[in-house]
PDB file of C-alpha atoms in Angstrom:
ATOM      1  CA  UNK A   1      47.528 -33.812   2.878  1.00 89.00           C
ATOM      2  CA  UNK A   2      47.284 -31.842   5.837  1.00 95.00           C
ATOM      3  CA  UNK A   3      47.613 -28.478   5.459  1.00 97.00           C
ATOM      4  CA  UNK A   4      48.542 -25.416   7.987  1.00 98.00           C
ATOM      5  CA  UNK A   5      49.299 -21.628   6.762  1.00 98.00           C
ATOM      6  CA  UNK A   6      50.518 -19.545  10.067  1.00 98.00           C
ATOM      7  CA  UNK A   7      51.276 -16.082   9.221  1.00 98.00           C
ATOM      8  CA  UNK A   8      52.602 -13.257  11.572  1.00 97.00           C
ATOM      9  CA  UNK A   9      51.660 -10.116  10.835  1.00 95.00           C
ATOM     10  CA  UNK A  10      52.097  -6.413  12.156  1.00 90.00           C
ATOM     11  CA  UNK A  11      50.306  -4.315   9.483  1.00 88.00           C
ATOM     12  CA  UNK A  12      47.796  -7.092   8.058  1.00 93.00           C
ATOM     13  CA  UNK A  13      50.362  -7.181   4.798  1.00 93.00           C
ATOM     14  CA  UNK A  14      51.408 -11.134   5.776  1.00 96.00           C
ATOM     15  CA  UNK A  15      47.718 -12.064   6.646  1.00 97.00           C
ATOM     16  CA  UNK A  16      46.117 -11.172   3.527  1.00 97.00           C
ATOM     17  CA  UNK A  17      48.607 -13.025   1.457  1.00 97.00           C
ATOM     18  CA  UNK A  18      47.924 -16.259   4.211  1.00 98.00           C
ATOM     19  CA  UNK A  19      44.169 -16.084   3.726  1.00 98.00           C
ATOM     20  CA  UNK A  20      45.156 -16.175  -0.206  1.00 98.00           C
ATOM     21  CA  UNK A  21      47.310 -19.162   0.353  1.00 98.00           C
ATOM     22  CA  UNK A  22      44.361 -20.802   2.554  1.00 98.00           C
ATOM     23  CA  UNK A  23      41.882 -20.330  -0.106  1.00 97.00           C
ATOM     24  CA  UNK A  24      44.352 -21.720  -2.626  1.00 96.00           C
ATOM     25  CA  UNK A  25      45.234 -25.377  -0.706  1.00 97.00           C
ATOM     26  CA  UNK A  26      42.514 -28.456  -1.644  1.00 94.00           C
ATOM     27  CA  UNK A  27      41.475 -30.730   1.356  1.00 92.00           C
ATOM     28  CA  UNK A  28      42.021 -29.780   4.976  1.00 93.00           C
ATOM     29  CA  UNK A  29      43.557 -26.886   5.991  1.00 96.00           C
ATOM     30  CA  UNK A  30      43.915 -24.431   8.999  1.00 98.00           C
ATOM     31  CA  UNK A  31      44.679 -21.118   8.923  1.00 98.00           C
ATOM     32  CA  UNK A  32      46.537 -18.993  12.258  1.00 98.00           C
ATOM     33  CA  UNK A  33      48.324 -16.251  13.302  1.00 98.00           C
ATOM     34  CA  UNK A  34      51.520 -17.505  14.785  1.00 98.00           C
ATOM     35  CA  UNK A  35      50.651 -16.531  18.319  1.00 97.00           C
ATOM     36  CA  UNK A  36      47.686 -19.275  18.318  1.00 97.00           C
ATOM     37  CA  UNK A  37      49.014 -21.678  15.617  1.00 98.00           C
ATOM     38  CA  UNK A  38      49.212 -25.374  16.561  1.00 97.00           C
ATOM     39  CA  UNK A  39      51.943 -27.565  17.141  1.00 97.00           C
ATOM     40  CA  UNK A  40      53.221 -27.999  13.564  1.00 97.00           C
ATOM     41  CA  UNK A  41      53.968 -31.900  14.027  1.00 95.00           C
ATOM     42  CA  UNK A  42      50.033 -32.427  13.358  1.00 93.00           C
ATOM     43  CA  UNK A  43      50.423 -31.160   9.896  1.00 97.00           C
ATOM     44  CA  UNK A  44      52.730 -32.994   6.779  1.00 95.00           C
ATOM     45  CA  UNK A  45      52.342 -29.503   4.627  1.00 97.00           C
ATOM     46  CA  UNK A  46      52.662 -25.688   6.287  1.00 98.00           C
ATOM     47  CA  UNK A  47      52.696 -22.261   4.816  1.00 98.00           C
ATOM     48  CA  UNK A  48      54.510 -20.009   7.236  1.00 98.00           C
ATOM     49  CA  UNK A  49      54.868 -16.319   6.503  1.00 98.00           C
ATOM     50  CA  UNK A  50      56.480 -13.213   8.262  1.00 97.00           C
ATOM     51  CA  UNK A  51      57.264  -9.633   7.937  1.00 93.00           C
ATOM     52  CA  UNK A  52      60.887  -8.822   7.719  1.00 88.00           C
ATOM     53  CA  UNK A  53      62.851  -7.166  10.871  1.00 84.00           C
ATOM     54  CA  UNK A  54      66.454  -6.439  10.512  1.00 81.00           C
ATOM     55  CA  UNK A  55      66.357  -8.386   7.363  1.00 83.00           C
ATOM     56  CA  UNK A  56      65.213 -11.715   8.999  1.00 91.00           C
ATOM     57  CA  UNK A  57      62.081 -13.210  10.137  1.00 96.00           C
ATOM     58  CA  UNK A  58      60.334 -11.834  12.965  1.00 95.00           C
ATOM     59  CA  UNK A  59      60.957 -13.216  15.979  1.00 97.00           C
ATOM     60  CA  UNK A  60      57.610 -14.609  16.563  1.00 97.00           C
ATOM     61  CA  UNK A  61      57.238 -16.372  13.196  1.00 98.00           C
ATOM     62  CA  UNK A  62      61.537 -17.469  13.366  1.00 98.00           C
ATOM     63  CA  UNK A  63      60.726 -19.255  16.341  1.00 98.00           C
ATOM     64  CA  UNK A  64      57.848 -21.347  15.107  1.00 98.00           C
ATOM     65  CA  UNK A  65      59.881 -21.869  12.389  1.00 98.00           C
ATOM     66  CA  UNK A  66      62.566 -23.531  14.627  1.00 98.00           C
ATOM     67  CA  UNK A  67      60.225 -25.869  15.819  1.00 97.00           C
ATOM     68  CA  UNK A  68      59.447 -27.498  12.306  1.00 97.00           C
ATOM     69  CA  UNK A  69      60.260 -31.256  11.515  1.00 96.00           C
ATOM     70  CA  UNK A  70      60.216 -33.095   8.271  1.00 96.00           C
ATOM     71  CA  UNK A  71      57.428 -31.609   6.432  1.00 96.00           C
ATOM     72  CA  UNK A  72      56.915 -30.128   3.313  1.00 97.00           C
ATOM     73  CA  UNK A  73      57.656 -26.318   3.823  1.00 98.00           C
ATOM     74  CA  UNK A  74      56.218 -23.470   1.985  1.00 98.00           C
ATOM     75  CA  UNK A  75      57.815 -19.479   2.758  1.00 98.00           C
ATOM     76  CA  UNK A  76      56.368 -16.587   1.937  1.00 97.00           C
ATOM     77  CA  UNK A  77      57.175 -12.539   3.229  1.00 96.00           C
ATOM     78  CA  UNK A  78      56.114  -9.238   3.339  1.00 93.00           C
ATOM     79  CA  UNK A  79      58.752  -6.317   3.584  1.00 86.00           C
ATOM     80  CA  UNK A  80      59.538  -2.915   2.417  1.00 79.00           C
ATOM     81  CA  UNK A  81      62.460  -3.509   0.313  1.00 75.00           C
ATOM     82  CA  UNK A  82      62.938  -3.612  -3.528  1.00 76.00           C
ATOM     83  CA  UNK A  83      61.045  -6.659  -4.660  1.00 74.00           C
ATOM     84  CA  UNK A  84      64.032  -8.576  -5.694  1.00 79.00           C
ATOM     85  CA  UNK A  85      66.339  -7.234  -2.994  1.00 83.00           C
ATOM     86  CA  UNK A  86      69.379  -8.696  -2.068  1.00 86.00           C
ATOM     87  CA  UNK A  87      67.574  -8.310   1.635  1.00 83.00           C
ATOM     88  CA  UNK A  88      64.317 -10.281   0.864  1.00 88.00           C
ATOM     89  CA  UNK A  89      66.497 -13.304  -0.849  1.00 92.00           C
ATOM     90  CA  UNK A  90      68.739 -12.956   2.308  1.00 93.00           C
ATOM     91  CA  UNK A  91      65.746 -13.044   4.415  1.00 93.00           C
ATOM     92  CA  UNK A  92      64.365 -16.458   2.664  1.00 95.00           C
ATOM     93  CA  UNK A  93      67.421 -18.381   3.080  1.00 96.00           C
ATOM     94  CA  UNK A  94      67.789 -17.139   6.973  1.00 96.00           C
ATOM     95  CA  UNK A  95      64.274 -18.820   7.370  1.00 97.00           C
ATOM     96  CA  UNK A  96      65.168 -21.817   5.143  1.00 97.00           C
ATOM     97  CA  UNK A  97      67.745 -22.465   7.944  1.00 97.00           C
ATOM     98  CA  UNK A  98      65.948 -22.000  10.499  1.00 98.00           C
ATOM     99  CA  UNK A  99      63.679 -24.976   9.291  1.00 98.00           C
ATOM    100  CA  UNK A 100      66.895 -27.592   8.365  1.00 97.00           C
ATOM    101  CA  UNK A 101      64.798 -30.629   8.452  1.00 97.00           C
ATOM    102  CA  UNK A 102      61.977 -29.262   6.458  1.00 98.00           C
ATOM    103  CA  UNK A 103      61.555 -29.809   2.926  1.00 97.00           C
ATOM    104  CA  UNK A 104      61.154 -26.116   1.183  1.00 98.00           C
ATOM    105  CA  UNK A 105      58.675 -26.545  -2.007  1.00 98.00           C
ATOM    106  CA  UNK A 106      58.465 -22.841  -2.870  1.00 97.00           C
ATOM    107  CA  UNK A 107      58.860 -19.728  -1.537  1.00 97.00           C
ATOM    108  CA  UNK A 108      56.818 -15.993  -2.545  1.00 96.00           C
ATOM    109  CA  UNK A 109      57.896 -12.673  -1.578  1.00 94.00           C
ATOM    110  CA  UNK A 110      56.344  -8.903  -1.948  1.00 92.00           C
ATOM    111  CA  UNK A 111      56.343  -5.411  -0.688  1.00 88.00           C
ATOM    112  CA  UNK A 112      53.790  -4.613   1.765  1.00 86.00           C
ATOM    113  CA  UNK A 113      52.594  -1.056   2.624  1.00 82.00           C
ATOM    114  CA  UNK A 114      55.067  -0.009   5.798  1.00 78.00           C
ATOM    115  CA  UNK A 115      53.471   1.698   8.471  1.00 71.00           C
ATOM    116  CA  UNK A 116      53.713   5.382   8.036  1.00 70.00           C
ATOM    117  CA  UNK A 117      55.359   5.971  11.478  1.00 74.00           C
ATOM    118  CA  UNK A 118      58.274   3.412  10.621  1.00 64.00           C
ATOM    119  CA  UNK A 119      58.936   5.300   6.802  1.00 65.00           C
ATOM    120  CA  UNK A 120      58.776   8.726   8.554  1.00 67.00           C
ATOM    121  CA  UNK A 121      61.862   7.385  10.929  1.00 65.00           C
ATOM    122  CA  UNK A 122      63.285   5.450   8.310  1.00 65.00           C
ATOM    123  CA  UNK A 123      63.515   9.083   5.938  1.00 68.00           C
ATOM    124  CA  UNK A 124      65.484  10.546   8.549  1.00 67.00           C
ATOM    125  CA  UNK A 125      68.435   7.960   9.013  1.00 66.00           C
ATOM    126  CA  UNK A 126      71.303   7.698   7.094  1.00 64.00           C
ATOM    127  CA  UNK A 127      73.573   4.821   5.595  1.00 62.00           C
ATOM    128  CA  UNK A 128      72.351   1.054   4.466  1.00 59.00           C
ATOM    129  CA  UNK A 129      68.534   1.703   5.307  1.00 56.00           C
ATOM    130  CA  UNK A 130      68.267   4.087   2.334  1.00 50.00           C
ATOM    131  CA  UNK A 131      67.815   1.151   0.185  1.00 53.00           C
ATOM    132  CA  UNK A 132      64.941  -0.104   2.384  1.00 59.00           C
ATOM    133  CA  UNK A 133      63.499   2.976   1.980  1.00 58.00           C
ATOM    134  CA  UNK A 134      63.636   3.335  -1.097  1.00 63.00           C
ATOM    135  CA  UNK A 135      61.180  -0.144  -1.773  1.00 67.00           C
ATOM    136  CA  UNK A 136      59.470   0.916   1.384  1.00 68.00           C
ATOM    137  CA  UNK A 137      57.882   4.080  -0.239  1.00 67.00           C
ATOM    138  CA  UNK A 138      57.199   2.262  -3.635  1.00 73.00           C
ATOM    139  CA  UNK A 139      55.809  -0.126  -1.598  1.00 75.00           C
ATOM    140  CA  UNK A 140      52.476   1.749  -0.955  1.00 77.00           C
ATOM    141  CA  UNK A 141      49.331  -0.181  -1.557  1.00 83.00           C
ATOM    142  CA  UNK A 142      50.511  -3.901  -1.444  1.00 88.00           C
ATOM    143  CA  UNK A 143      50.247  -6.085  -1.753  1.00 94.00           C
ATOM    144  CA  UNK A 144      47.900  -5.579  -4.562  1.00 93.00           C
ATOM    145  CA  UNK A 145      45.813  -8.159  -7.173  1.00 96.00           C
ATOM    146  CA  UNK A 146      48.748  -8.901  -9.032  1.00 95.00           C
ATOM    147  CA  UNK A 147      50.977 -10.101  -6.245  1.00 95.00           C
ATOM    148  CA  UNK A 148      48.428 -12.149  -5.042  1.00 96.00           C
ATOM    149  CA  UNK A 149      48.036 -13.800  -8.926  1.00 97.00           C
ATOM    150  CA  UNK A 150      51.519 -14.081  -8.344  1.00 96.00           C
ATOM    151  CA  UNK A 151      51.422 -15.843  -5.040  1.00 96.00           C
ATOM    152  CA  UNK A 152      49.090 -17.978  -6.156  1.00 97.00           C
ATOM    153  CA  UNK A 153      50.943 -19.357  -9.377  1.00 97.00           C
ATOM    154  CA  UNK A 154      53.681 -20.106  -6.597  1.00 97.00           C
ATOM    155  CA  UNK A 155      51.425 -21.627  -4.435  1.00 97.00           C
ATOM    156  CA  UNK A 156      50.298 -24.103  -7.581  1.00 97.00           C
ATOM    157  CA  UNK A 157      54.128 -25.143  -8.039  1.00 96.00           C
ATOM    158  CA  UNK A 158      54.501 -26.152  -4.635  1.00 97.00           C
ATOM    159  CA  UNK A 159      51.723 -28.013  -4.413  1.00 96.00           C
ATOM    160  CA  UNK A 160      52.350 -29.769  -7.638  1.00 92.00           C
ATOM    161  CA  UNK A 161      55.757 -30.525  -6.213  1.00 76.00           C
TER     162      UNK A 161
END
């Protein structure tokens, strides 16, 4: 197996859990941020992790994402919303699709520490973000040790898969 984990990250939230994931996979491996990753055709296995905006991948790591083929796909996220959110299981299945020919062996999502500038704007709006803030406050400090024992537990599924 040839492996590739490319992670975009903002806050270093979605990196930390990547390096986790990288640590985790036997054989060869690369690690990247999405802005330097290689063409994802040279790899039969890939990780690929974002931070949520607007409830979807980020643009950065939704476009690699587009440009997968038929390998075996791995998802994992970083966001401020409830951990179970119905807008982190929205967000999963908006990057399954944006991989159609990929085969998705597991997926991991957490709460990540938000930046403090984005939760001071966030406590001042009104309507459907005040779920989002919500998570994003309890969010403070991940991800921690046990989401990364979590991650990796997912990580050993998928690669048993």
């Amino acid at each position: 197996m040839k492996a590739l984990v490319v992670y975009s990250s903002k806050t270093g939230n979605t990196r930390r859990l990547a390096e986790a994931i990288h640590e985790g996979i036997p054989g060869a491996r690369t690690l990247a941020a999405v802005e330097e990753a290689p063409p994802p055709e040279d790899f039969d296995w890939l990780a690929v992790g974002f931070w949520l905006r607007a409830g979807k991948p980020d643009p950065d790591a939704a476009a690699y994402l587009r440009r997968l083929g038929a390998q075996r796909l791995f998802l994992f996220a970083t966001h401020g919303a409830e951990a179970d959110s119905a807008h982190v299981r929205e967000a999963l299945a908006h990057a399954r699709e944006l991989a159609p020919r990929a085969t998705l062996v597991g997926s991991f999502a957490c709460p990540g520490e938000v930046n403090p500038k984005h939760l001071e704007i966030a406590r001042h709006m009104k309507g459907d973000v005040a779920a989002w803030r919500t998570g994003a406050e309890e969010a403070a400090g991940r991800p921690n040790a046990a989401d990364i024992h979590a991650l990796q537990e997912a990580l050993a599924r998928a690669l048993a898969d």
